[in-house]
Amino acid sequence: MFEINNIIFLKIYQFSIEFLIIRVEYQQVPLNVYHEKNCNMPAGIDDLAIYVPKLYLDYKDFAQARGIDPQKLEHGIGIKKMALVDTNQDAACMASNACLELMKKNNLHPDDIGRLYVATESSIDESKALNSFVVGMLEQVYGDSSFEHAGGIECKFACVSGSYAIYDNTNWIRAEENNDKAAIVVVTDIAKYDVGSAGEYTQGAGAVALLIKEEPRLLALDPKVTSTIIKNEYDFYRPFGKETPLVNGLYSNLLYLIQVRKAFDSYKEKAMRTGLIHLKDGESITDYIDLFTVHLPYRRMGEKALAYLLRHEWRTLPRWQHVIKEIGFDEPVPNDSRGTIESTLADKEFMKADEQFRKAFMQTSFYNEVYEQKMASSLEASNIIGNLYTASMYMGFRSLLECEFKKHHDIEGCRVGFGSYGSGSSAMVFSGVIQQSYKEIVKNMNLEEEIGFRKRLSMDEYQILRENERNLNESYARAKNEFILVKIGGSTADKAGFREYCYCN
Ligand code: CAA
């Protein structure tokens, strides 16, 4: 958005390219070419399973209680139901529930698993890793020490850490260190903000467990193109002992966009250098990504991230003049040429003009065509669950698979581009190709059914939950076929902080 060089270049270019054809032919890299050229052993996501807690807040109740227009929540943010954890649940229970579901549906035994990683920013202990709690719970079902042979850690980097965990475990398999075993990566989080804050309507909770294997049935990750970016930032953070994060909302939104775009630039360079994607004149790398799924703190943020990326990628291409023609006014240029986030945010005149332009761009047929074809399906789940931090992008991927299947779109061989973001801050961009046998798995997906019955909490009940006024054993929903937290702290001093879980039949 802020590259002045690109904008000047565009102005010169605009006059000479008026009548160039702007639509490019869809080009998909055939699967066999992909395998031969780039990877001897495809590895990636074989299957996934979800857990969403049984309580939710309805956006209309929330809007009324906080004096907000419900239209703002439904359309401006993109939330209808926010999932909430019960008194007897935490990130470890949710992770274990998702993991157990994944193992059951794939008839997996602990012997099949070589690594169990958990990525979260809702940790329950400063030292003891969350995956150790998950192992403890799973061993209640599979037997004492049944996971002893495996390894794994808890990973933290706000919402991006799950992507690092998947990348590392995929490489563990590619390096053939896995001894024929698979890895499970569980992303699990509780997004919780201060009562009355602007973040409060972007809450949610849930977990996704992903089975990482060679010859995966769902998605083979593209090798040698994964790209990351990292910088010390304070856009969103939660100091020790604090239950809710400190957030600079506007700053975090802009930082998300910029960091993902920078990681995408690096992805693009690698994709071209490795021959994964060959760009011809007038083409954009976004033409070669068939489906997008990005970090989703809320649905609208996904839509904005796509707009930001397309503007960045298309600005210097012949098609841009057609976009501008449809919009009817030029893209604004920052008054301040430093191009830092601070200088951009301080440039109020530019920010206002840029917001106007962004909104107009999102109304164009150009944006909407890409949005409908490549992103809309990934945003559906976010509407009825909310922010899941580490799990939000993977719930988006799950949503994409199910919705595309229900639309009768055959996505075999399609390339999915992932834009993962974690505050603090780091972004990771990577891609993968949907595999031949994906329908085997996707045909059985049904989000509403898998979530099951949920209790709609009143705002009074929510308030009580937020003030921790109910004990562990005073849950609102009745647990069935799932792990719950039954006790914190043992009876003796040497058991202080112990957490006890049990499986409820
Ligand atoms: N009808 C329809 N739409 C309306 C409306 C109405 N009556 N009133 C307002 N809106 C629209 C606004 O026009 C705006 O739309 P655009 O985004 O298209 O401009 C949208 O509703 C949001 O409204 P505001 O701009 O007034 O924003 P807000 O003050 O409500 O704050 C927020 C939004 C910054 C996201 C805030 O909820 C927040 O701080 N959330 C937590 C931080 C966050 O999620 N950051 C995202 C990036 S960081 C990250 O991704 C990590 C992570 O998971 C947290």
CSV table of N, CA and C in Angstrom, one decimal, residues 51-56 84-89 451-457 461 465 470-480 482-485 504:
chain,number,residue,atom,x,y,z
A,51,TYR,N,-12.7,-29.2,18.3
A,51,TYR,CA,-13.5,-29.1,19.5
A,51,TYR,C,-14.0,-27.7,19.8
A,52,VAL,N,-15.3,-27.5,19.9
A,52,VAL,CA,-15.8,-26.2,20.2
A,52,VAL,C,-16.6,-26.3,21.5
A,53,PRO,N,-16.4,-25.4,22.5
A,53,PRO,CA,-17.1,-25.6,23.8
A,53,PRO,C,-18.6,-25.3,23.6
A,54,LYS,N,-19.4,-25.8,24.6
A,54,LYS,CA,-20.8,-25.9,24.5
A,54,LYS,C,-21.6,-24.7,24.9
A,55,LEU,N,-20.9,-23.6,25.2
A,55,LEU,CA,-21.6,-22.3,25.5
A,55,LEU,C,-21.3,-21.3,24.5
A,56,TYR,N,-22.3,-20.4,24.3
A,56,TYR,CA,-22.0,-19.3,23.4
A,56,TYR,C,-22.8,-18.0,23.8
A,84,LEU,N,-17.7,-19.8,24.2
A,84,LEU,CA,-17.1,-19.6,25.5
A,84,LEU,C,-16.8,-20.9,26.3
A,85,VAL,N,-15.8,-20.9,27.0
A,85,VAL,CA,-15.5,-22.1,27.8
A,85,VAL,C,-16.3,-22.1,29.1
A,86,ASP,N,-16.7,-23.3,29.5
A,86,ASP,CA,-17.4,-23.4,30.8
A,86,ASP,C,-16.5,-23.3,32.0
A,87,THR,N,-17.1,-23.4,33.2
A,87,THR,CA,-16.3,-23.3,34.4
A,87,THR,C,-15.3,-24.4,34.5
A,88,ASN,N,-15.6,-25.6,33.9
A,88,ASN,CA,-14.7,-26.8,34.1
A,88,ASN,C,-13.9,-27.1,32.8
A,89,GLN,N,-13.6,-26.0,32.1
A,89,GLN,CA,-12.8,-26.2,30.9
A,89,GLN,C,-11.6,-25.3,30.8
A,451,ILE,N,-20.1,-29.6,16.2
A,451,ILE,CA,-20.2,-28.7,17.4
A,451,ILE,C,-21.2,-29.2,18.4
A,452,GLY,N,-22.4,-29.7,17.9
A,452,GLY,CA,-23.4,-30.3,18.7
A,452,GLY,C,-24.2,-29.2,19.4
A,453,PHE,N,-25.1,-29.6,20.3
A,453,PHE,CA,-25.9,-28.7,21.0
A,453,PHE,C,-25.1,-27.7,21.8
A,454,ARG,N,-25.5,-26.4,21.7
A,454,ARG,CA,-24.8,-25.4,22.5
A,454,ARG,C,-25.8,-24.6,23.3
A,455,LYS,N,-25.4,-24.2,24.5
A,455,LYS,CA,-26.3,-23.4,25.4
A,455,LYS,C,-26.0,-21.9,25.1
A,456,ARG,N,-27.1,-21.2,24.8
A,456,ARG,CA,-27.0,-19.7,24.6
A,456,ARG,C,-27.0,-19.1,26.0
A,457,LEU,N,-25.9,-18.5,26.4
A,457,LEU,CA,-25.8,-17.9,27.7
A,457,LEU,C,-26.5,-16.5,27.7
A,461,GLU,N,-25.6,-14.5,32.9
A,461,GLU,CA,-24.8,-15.8,33.1
A,461,GLU,C,-23.4,-15.5,32.7
A,465,LEU,N,-19.9,-15.8,34.8
A,465,LEU,CA,-18.7,-16.6,34.3
A,465,LEU,C,-17.5,-15.8,34.3
A,470,ARG,N,-18.5,-18.9,39.8
A,470,ARG,CA,-19.0,-20.3,39.9
A,470,ARG,C,-17.8,-21.2,40.0
A,471,ASN,N,-18.0,-22.3,40.8
A,471,ASN,CA,-16.9,-23.2,41.0
A,471,ASN,C,-16.8,-24.1,39.8
A,472,LEU,N,-15.7,-24.9,39.8
A,472,LEU,CA,-15.4,-25.9,38.7
A,472,LEU,C,-16.6,-26.8,38.5
A,473,ASN,N,-17.2,-27.2,39.6
A,473,ASN,CA,-18.3,-28.2,39.5
A,473,ASN,C,-19.6,-27.6,39.2
A,474,GLU,N,-19.7,-26.3,39.0
A,474,GLU,CA,-21.0,-25.7,38.7
A,474,GLU,C,-21.1,-25.2,37.2
A,475,SER,N,-20.7,-26.2,36.4
A,475,SER,CA,-20.7,-25.8,35.0
A,475,SER,C,-22.2,-25.6,34.5
A,476,TYR,N,-22.3,-24.8,33.4
A,476,TYR,CA,-23.6,-24.5,32.8
A,476,TYR,C,-24.0,-25.7,31.9
A,477,ALA,N,-23.1,-26.3,31.2
A,477,ALA,CA,-23.5,-27.4,30.3
A,477,ALA,C,-23.0,-28.7,30.9
A,478,ARG,N,-23.8,-29.8,30.6
A,478,ARG,CA,-23.4,-31.1,31.1
A,478,ARG,C,-22.4,-31.7,30.2
A,479,ALA,N,-21.2,-32.1,30.7
A,479,ALA,CA,-20.2,-32.7,29.9
A,479,ALA,C,-20.6,-34.2,29.5
A,480,LYS,N,-20.3,-34.5,28.3
A,480,LYS,CA,-20.6,-35.9,27.8
A,480,LYS,C,-19.5,-36.3,26.8
A,482,GLU,N,-16.3,-36.3,27.0
A,482,GLU,CA,-15.3,-35.3,26.8
A,482,GLU,C,-14.5,-35.2,28.1
A,483,PHE,N,-13.3,-34.6,28.0
A,483,PHE,CA,-12.5,-34.3,29.2
A,483,PHE,C,-12.9,-33.0,29.9
A,484,ILE,N,-12.9,-33.1,31.2
A,484,ILE,CA,-13.1,-31.8,31.9
A,484,ILE,C,-12.1,-31.6,33.1
A,485,LEU,N,-12.0,-30.4,33.5
A,485,LEU,CA,-11.1,-30.1,34.7
A,485,LEU,C,-11.9,-30.3,35.9
A,504,CYS,N,-15.5,-37.7,31.0
A,504,CYS,CA,-16.9,-38.0,31.3
A,504,CYS,C,-17.6,-38.8,30.2
